[in-house]
CSV table of C-alpha atoms and ligand atoms in Angstrom, one decimal:
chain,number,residue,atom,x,y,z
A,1,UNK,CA,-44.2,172.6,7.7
A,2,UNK,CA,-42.9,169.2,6.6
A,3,UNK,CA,-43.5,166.2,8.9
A,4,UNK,CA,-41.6,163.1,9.6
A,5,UNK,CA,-42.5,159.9,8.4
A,6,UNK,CA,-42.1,156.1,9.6
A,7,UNK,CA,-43.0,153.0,8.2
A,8,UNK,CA,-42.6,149.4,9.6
A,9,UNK,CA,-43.8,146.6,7.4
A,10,UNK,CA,-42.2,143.6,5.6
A,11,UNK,CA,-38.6,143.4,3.9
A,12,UNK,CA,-38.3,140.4,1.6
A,13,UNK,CA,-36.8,138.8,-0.7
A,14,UNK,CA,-39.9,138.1,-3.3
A,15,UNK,CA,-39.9,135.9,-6.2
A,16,UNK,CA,-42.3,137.4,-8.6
A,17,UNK,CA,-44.2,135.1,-12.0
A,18,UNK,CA,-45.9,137.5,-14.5
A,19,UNK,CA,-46.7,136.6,-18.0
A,20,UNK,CA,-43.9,138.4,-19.2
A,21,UNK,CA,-41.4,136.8,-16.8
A,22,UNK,CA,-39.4,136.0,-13.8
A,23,UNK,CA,-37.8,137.6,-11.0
A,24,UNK,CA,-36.4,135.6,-8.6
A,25,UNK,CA,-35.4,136.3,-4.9
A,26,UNK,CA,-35.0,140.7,-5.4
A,27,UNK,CA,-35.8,142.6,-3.1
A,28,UNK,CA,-39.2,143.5,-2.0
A,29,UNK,CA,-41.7,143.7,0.6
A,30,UNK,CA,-44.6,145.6,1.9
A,31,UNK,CA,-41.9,148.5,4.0
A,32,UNK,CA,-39.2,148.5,1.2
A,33,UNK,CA,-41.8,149.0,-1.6
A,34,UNK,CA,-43.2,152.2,0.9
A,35,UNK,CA,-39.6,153.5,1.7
A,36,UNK,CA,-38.1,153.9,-1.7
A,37,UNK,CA,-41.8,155.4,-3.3
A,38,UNK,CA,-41.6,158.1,-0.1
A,39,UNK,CA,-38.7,159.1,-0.8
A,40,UNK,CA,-39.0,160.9,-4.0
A,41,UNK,CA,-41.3,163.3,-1.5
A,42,UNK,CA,-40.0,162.9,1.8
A,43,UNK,CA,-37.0,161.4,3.9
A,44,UNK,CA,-38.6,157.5,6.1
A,45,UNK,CA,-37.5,156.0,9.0
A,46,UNK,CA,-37.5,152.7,8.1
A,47,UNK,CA,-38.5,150.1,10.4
A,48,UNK,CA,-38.2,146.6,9.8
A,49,UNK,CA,-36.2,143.2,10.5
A,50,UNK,CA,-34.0,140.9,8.0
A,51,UNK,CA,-32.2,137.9,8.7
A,52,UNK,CA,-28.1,137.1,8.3
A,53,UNK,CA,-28.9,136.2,4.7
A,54,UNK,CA,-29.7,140.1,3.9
A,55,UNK,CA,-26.8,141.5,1.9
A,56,UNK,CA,-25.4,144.8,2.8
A,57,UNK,CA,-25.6,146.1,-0.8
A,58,UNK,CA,-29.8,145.9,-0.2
A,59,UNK,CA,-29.2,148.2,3.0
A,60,UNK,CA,-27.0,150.0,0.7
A,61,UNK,CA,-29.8,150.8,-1.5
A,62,UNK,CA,-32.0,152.3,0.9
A,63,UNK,CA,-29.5,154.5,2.4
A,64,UNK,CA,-28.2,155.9,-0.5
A,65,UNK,CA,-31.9,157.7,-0.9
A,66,UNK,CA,-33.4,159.5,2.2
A,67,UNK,CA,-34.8,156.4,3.9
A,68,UNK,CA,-33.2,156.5,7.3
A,69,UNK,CA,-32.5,152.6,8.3
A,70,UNK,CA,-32.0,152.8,12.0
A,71,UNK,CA,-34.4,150.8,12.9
A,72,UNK,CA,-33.8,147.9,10.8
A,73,UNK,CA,-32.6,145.1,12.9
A,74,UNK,CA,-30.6,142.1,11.6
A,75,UNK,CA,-31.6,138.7,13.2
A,76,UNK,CA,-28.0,136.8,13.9
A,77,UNK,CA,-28.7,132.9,12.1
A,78,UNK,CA,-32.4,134.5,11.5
A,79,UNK,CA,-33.6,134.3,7.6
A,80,UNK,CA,-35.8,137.4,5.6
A,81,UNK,CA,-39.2,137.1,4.9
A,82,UNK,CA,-39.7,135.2,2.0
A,83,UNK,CA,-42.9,135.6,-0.5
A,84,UNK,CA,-43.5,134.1,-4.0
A,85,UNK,CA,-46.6,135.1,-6.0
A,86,UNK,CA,-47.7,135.0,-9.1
A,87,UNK,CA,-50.1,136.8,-11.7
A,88,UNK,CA,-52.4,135.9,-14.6
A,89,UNK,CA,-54.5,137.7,-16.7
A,90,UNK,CA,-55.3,141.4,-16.4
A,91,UNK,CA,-52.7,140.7,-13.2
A,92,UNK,CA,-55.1,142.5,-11.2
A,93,UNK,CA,-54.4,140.5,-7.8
A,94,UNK,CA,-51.3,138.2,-7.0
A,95,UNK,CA,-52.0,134.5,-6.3
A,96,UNK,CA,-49.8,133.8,-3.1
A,97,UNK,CA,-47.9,130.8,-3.9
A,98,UNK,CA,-45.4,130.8,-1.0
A,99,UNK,CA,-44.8,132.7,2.4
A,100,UNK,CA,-41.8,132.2,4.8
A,101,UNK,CA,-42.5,134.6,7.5
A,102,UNK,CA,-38.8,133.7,9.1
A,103,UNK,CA,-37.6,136.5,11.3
A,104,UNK,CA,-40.5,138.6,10.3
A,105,UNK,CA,-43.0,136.2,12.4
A,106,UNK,CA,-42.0,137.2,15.6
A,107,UNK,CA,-40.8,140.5,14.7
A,108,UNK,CA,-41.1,143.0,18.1
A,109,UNK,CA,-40.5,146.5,16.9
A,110,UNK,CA,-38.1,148.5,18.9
A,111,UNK,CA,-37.9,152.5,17.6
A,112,UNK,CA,-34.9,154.5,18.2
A,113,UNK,CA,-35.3,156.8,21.1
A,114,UNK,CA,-35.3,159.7,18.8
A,115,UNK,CA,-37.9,158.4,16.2
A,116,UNK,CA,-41.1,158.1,19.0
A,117,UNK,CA,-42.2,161.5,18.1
A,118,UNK,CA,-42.5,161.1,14.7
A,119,UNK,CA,-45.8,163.0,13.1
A,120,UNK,CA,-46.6,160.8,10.4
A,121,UNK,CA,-46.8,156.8,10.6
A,122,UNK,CA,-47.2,154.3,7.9
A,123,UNK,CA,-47.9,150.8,9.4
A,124,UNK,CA,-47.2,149.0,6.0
A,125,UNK,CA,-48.7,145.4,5.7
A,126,UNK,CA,-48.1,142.9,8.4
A,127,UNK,CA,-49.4,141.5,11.4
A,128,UNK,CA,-51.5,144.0,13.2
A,129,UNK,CA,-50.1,142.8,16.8
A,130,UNK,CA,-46.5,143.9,15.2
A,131,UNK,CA,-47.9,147.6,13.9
A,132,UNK,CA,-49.6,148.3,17.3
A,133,UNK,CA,-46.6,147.5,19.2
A,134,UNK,CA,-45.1,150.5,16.9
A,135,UNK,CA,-47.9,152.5,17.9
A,136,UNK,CA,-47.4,151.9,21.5
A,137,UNK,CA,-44.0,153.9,20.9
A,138,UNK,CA,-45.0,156.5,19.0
A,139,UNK,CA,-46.2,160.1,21.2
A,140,UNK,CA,-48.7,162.2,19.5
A,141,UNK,CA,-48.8,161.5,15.6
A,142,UNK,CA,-50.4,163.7,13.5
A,143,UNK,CA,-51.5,160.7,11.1
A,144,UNK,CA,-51.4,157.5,11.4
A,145,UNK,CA,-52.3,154.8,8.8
A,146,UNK,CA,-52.4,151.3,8.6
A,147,UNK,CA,-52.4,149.0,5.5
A,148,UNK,CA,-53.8,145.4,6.0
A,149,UNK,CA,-54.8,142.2,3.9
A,150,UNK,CA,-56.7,138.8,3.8
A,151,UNK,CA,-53.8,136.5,5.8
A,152,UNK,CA,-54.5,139.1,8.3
A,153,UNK,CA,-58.1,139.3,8.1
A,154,UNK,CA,-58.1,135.6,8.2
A,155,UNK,CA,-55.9,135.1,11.0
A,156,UNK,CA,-55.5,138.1,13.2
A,157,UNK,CA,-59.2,139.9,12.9
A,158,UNK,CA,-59.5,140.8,16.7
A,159,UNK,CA,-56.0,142.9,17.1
A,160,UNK,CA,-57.0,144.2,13.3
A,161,UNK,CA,-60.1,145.3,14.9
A,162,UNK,CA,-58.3,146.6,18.1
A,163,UNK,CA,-56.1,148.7,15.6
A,164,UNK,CA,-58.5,150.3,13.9
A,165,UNK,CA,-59.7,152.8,16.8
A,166,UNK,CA,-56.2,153.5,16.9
A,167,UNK,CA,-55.8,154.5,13.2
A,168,UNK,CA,-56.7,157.6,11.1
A,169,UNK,CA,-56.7,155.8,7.8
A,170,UNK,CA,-56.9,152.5,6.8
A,171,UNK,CA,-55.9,151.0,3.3
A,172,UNK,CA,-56.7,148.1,1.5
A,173,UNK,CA,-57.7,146.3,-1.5
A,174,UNK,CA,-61.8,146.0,-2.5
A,175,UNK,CA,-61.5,142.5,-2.2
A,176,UNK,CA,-60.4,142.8,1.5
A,177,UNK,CA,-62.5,145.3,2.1
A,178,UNK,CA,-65.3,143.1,1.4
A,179,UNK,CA,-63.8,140.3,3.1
A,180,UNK,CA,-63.3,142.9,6.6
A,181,UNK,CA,-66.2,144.5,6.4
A,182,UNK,CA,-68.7,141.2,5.6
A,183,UNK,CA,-70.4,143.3,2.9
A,184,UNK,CA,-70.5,143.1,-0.9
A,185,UNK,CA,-70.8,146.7,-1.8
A,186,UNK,CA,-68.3,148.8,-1.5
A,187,UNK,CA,-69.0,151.7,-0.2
A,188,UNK,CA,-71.0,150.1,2.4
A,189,UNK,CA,-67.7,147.9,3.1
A,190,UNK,CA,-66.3,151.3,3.7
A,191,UNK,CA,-68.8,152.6,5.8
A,192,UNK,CA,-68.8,149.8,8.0
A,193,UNK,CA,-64.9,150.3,8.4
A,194,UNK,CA,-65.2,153.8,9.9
A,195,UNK,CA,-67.6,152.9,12.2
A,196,UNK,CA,-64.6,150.7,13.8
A,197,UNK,CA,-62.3,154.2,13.9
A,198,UNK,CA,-60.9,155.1,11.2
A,199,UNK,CA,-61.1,158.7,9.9
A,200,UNK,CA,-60.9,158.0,6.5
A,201,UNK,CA,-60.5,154.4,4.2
A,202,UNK,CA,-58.8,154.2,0.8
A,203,UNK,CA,-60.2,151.1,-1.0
A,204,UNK,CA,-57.9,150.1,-4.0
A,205,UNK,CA,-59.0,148.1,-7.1
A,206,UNK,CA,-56.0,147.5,-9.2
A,207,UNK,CA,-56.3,148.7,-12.7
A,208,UNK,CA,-59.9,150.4,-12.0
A,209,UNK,CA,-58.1,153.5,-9.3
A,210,UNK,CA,-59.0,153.8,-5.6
A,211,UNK,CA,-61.4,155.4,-3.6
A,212,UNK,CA,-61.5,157.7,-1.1
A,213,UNK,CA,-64.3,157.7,1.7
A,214,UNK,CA,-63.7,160.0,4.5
A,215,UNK,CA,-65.8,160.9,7.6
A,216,UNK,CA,-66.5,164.3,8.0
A,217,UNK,CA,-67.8,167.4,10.0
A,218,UNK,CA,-69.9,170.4,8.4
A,219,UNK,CA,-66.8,172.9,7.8
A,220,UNK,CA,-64.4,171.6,9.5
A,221,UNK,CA,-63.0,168.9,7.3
A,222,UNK,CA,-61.2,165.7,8.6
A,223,UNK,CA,-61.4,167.4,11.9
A,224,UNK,CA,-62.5,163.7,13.4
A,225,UNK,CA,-59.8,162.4,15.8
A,226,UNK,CA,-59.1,159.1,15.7
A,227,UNK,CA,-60.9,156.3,17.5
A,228,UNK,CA,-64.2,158.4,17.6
A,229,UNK,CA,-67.1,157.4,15.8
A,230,UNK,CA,-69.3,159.9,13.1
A,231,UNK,CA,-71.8,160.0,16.3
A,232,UNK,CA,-68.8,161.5,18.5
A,233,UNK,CA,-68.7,158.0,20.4
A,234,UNK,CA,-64.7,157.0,21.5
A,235,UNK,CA,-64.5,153.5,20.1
A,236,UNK,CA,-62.0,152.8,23.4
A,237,UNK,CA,-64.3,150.3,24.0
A,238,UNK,CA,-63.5,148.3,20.7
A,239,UNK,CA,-62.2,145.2,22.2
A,240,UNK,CA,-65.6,144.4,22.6
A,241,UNK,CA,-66.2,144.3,19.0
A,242,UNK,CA,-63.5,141.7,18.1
A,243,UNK,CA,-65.6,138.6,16.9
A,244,UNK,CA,-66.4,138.9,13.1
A,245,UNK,CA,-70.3,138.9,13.6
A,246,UNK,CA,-69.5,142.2,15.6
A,247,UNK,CA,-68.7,143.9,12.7
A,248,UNK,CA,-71.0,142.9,10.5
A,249,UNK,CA,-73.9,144.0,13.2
A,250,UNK,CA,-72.4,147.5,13.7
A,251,UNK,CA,-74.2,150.4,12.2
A,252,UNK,CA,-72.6,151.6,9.8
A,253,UNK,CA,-71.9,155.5,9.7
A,254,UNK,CA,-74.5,158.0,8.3
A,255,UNK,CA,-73.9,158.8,4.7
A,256,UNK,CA,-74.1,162.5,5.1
A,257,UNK,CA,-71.2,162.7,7.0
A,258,UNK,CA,-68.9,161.2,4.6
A,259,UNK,CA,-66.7,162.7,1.5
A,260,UNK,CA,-66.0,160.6,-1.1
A,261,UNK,CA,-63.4,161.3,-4.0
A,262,UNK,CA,-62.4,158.3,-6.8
A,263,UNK,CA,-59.2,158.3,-8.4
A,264,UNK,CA,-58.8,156.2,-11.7
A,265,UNK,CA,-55.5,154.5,-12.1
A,266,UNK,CA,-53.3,156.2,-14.5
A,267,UNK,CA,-54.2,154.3,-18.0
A,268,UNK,CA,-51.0,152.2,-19.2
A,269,UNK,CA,-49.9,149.7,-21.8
A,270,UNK,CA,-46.4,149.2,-20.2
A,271,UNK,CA,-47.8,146.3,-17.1
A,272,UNK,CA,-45.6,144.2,-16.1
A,273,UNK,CA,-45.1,142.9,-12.7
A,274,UNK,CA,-47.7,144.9,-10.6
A,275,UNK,CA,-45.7,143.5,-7.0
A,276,UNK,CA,-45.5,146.6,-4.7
A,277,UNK,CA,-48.4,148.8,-6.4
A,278,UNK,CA,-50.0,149.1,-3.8
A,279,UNK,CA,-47.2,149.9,-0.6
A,280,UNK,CA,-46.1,152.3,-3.3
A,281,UNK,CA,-49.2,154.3,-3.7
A,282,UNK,CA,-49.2,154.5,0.0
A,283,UNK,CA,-45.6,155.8,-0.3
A,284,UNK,CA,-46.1,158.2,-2.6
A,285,UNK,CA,-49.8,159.6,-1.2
A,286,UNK,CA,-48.1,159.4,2.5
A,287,UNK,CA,-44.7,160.8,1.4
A,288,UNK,CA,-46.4,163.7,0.1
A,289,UNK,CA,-49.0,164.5,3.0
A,290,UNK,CA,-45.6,164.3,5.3
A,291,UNK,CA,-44.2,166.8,2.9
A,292,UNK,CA,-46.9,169.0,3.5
A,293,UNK,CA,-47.5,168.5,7.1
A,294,UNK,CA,-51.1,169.0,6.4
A,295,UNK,CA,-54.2,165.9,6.5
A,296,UNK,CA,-57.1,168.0,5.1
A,297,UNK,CA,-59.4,166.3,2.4
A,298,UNK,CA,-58.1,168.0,-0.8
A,299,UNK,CA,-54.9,167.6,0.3
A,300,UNK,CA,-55.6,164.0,1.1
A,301,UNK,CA,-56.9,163.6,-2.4
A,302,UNK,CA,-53.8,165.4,-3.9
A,303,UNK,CA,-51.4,162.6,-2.5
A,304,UNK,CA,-53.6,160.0,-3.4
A,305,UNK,CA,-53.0,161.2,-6.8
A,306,UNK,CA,-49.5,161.0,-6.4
A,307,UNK,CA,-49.6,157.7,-5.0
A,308,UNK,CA,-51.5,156.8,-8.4
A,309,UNK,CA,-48.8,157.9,-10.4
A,310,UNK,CA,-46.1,156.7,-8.5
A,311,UNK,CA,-47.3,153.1,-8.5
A,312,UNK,CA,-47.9,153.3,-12.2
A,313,UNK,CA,-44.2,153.5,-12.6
A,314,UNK,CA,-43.9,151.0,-10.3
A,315,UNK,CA,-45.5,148.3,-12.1
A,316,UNK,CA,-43.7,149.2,-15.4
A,317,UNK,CA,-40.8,146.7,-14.7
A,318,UNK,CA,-40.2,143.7,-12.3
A,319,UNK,CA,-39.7,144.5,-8.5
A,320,UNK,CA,-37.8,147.7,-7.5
A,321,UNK,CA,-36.2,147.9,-11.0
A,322,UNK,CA,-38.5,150.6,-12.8
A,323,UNK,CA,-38.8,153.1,-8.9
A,324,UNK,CA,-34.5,152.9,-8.9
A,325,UNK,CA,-34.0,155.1,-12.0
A,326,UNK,CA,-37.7,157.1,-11.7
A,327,UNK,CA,-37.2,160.8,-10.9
A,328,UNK,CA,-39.0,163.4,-9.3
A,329,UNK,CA,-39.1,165.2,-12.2
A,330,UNK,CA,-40.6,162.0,-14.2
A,331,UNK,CA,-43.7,162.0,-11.3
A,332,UNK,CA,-44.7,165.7,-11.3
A,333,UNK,CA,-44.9,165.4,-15.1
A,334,UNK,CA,-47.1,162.1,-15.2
A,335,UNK,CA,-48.9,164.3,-12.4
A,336,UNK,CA,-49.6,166.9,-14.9
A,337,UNK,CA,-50.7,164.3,-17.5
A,338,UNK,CA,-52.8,162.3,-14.6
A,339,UNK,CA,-54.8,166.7,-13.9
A,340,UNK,CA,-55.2,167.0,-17.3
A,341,UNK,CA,-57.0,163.5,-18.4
A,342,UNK,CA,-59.8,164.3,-15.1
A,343,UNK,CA,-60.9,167.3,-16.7
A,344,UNK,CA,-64.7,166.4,-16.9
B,401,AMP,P1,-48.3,145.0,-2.9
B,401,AMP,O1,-48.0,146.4,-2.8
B,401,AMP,O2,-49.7,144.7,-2.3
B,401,AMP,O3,-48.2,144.4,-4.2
B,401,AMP,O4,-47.3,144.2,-1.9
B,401,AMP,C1,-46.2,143.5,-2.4
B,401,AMP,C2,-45.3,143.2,-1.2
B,401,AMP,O5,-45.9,142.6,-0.1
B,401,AMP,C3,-44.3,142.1,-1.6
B,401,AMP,O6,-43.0,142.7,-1.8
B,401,AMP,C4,-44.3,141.1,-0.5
B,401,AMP,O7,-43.0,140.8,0.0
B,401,AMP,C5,-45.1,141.7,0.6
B,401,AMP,N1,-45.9,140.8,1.3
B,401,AMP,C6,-46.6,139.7,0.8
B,401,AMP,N2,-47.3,139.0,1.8
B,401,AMP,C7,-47.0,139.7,2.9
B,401,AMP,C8,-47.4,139.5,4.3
B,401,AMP,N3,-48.2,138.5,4.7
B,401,AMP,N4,-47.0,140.4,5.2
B,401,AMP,C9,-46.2,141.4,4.8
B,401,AMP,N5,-45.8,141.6,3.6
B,401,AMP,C10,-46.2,140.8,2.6
């Protein structure tokens, strides 16, 4: 049975530098990005917060596909989240050049009545003291994932900690995985993160995929509640674990109780602003697991895939541009390609 599905995170305006041009001031951000990839599986309650500045065409745009804005509020005199970034090279990581957090900085989350028992929850990239006020409102989820990234690392480590045994999954890029997790290697990165909570961690690397590394028990997969290390310890206790040497001293989980699967990007010649590849591949994976109402492993690995796909549309144009005319249609048959290239 289909679930619901919520995301807060970051609306923007974004002005976006590739080497194949510019984009000033469209609209982006971490839950808008999320919202609109979703929604080719799914209908999203979108929450999130703009300033007097946000024109009602952009609201326009969301609600004309199934992203449900109710819990968008509008700051009277307040101004949207602004971000400017730029990309060189192989444009596998955006250089931050500007960030106006503006109404977004102080951003308290407030759902609608009827939304707290939503099954599925996305807390898209922001800070993690605004995604676990979201979590205080929501009553029993079925899944709940966070994505994070180095501001946050940086500047708000001990509530990212505290959110962790509060999360199923966690996302994030290899480089802030590294960053969390005080550890070079990957998978050991990874490994380290679940022992803070999480059931499972999706570690993206730009044009080289994602991985998948979930904790598991014999026959029963992702049977793990949340907040429960592989040794069946609650991690309740995590607020002692919130200085950065903490982490890097906790055991990390045992490697036979974790699946892994890895998931190449879909190839493409057609890059040209990579901006919201990632929020996207969470909107598509998530979109699709609250389609199926079901969190298993080869399910899990199944939405990842769509979550591949969808974000290699993404980046085929600047901003939203390329996910406005994409069609369902247009994913399932990259899909098909995507099955038929991992044939080893
Ligand atoms: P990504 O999917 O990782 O490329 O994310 C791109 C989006 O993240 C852009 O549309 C930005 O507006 C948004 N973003 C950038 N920095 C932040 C931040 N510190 N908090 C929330 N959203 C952000």
């Amino acid at each position: 049975m289909p679930h619901s599905l919520l995301v807060v995170g970051s609306i923007a305006f974004d002005t976006i530098r590739t080497p194949f041009g510019e984009a000033p001031e469209v609209l982006g951000g971490s839950a808008t990005y999320f919202s609109v990839a979703a929604s080719f599986f799914s209908p999203v309650r979108l929450v999130g917060v703009v300033g007097e500045d946000f024109p009602q065409e952009y609201i326009k745009v969301l609600a004309d596909r199934r992203i449900d804005t109710a819990g968008l509020q509008c700051v009277a005199g307040g101004r949207t989240f602004r971000w400017r970034g730029s990309y060189q090279g192989a444009m596998n990581e955006a250089t931050t050049e500007d960030v106006q957090l503006n109404v977004f900085g102080d951003f308290r989350p407030t759902l609608p009545g009827r939304w707290r028992g939503t099954k599925v929850v996305f807390l898209a990239n922001g800070s993690p003291v605004t995604q676990g006020a979201v979590l205080d409102q929501v009553t029993g989820p079925a899944l709940v994932v966070a994505d994070t990234m180095n501001l946050w690392i940086d500047t708000a480590r001990p509530a990212l900690i505290a959110l962790l045994a509060r999360v199923d999954g966690l996302v994030l890029n290899d480089g802030e995985a590294r960053m969390l997790a005080a550890e070079d290697n990957l998978l050991a990165a990874a490994h380290k993160v679940l022992g803070l909570g999480p059931r499972f961690v999706v570690i993206k690397k730009g044009e080289h995929g994602a991985i998948l590394v979930s904790r598991e028990v014999a026959g029963k997969p992702a049977a793990l509640p949340r907040g429960v290390s592989a040794a069946g310890v609650p991690l309740a206790a995590c607020s002692q674990c919130v200085t950065p040497g903490a982490l890097a001293d906790k055991p990390p989980v045992a490697p036979d109780t974790v699946r892994i699967a890895v998931l190449p990007a879909f190839p493409s010649t057609a890059v040209r602003d990579p901006t919201g590849a990632g929020d996207s591949f969470a909107g598509g994976a998530l979109g699709y697991l609250a389609g199926r109402g079901r969190y298993d492993f080869s399910t899990l690995v199944r939405a990842l895939a769509y979550g591949t796909v969808t974000a290699s549309f993404t980046i085929e144009d600047f901003g939203l541009r390329r996910l406005d005319r994409l069609t369902r249609t247009e994913i399932d048959a990259r899909l098909g390609q995507y099955r038929a290239m991992l044939k080893v």
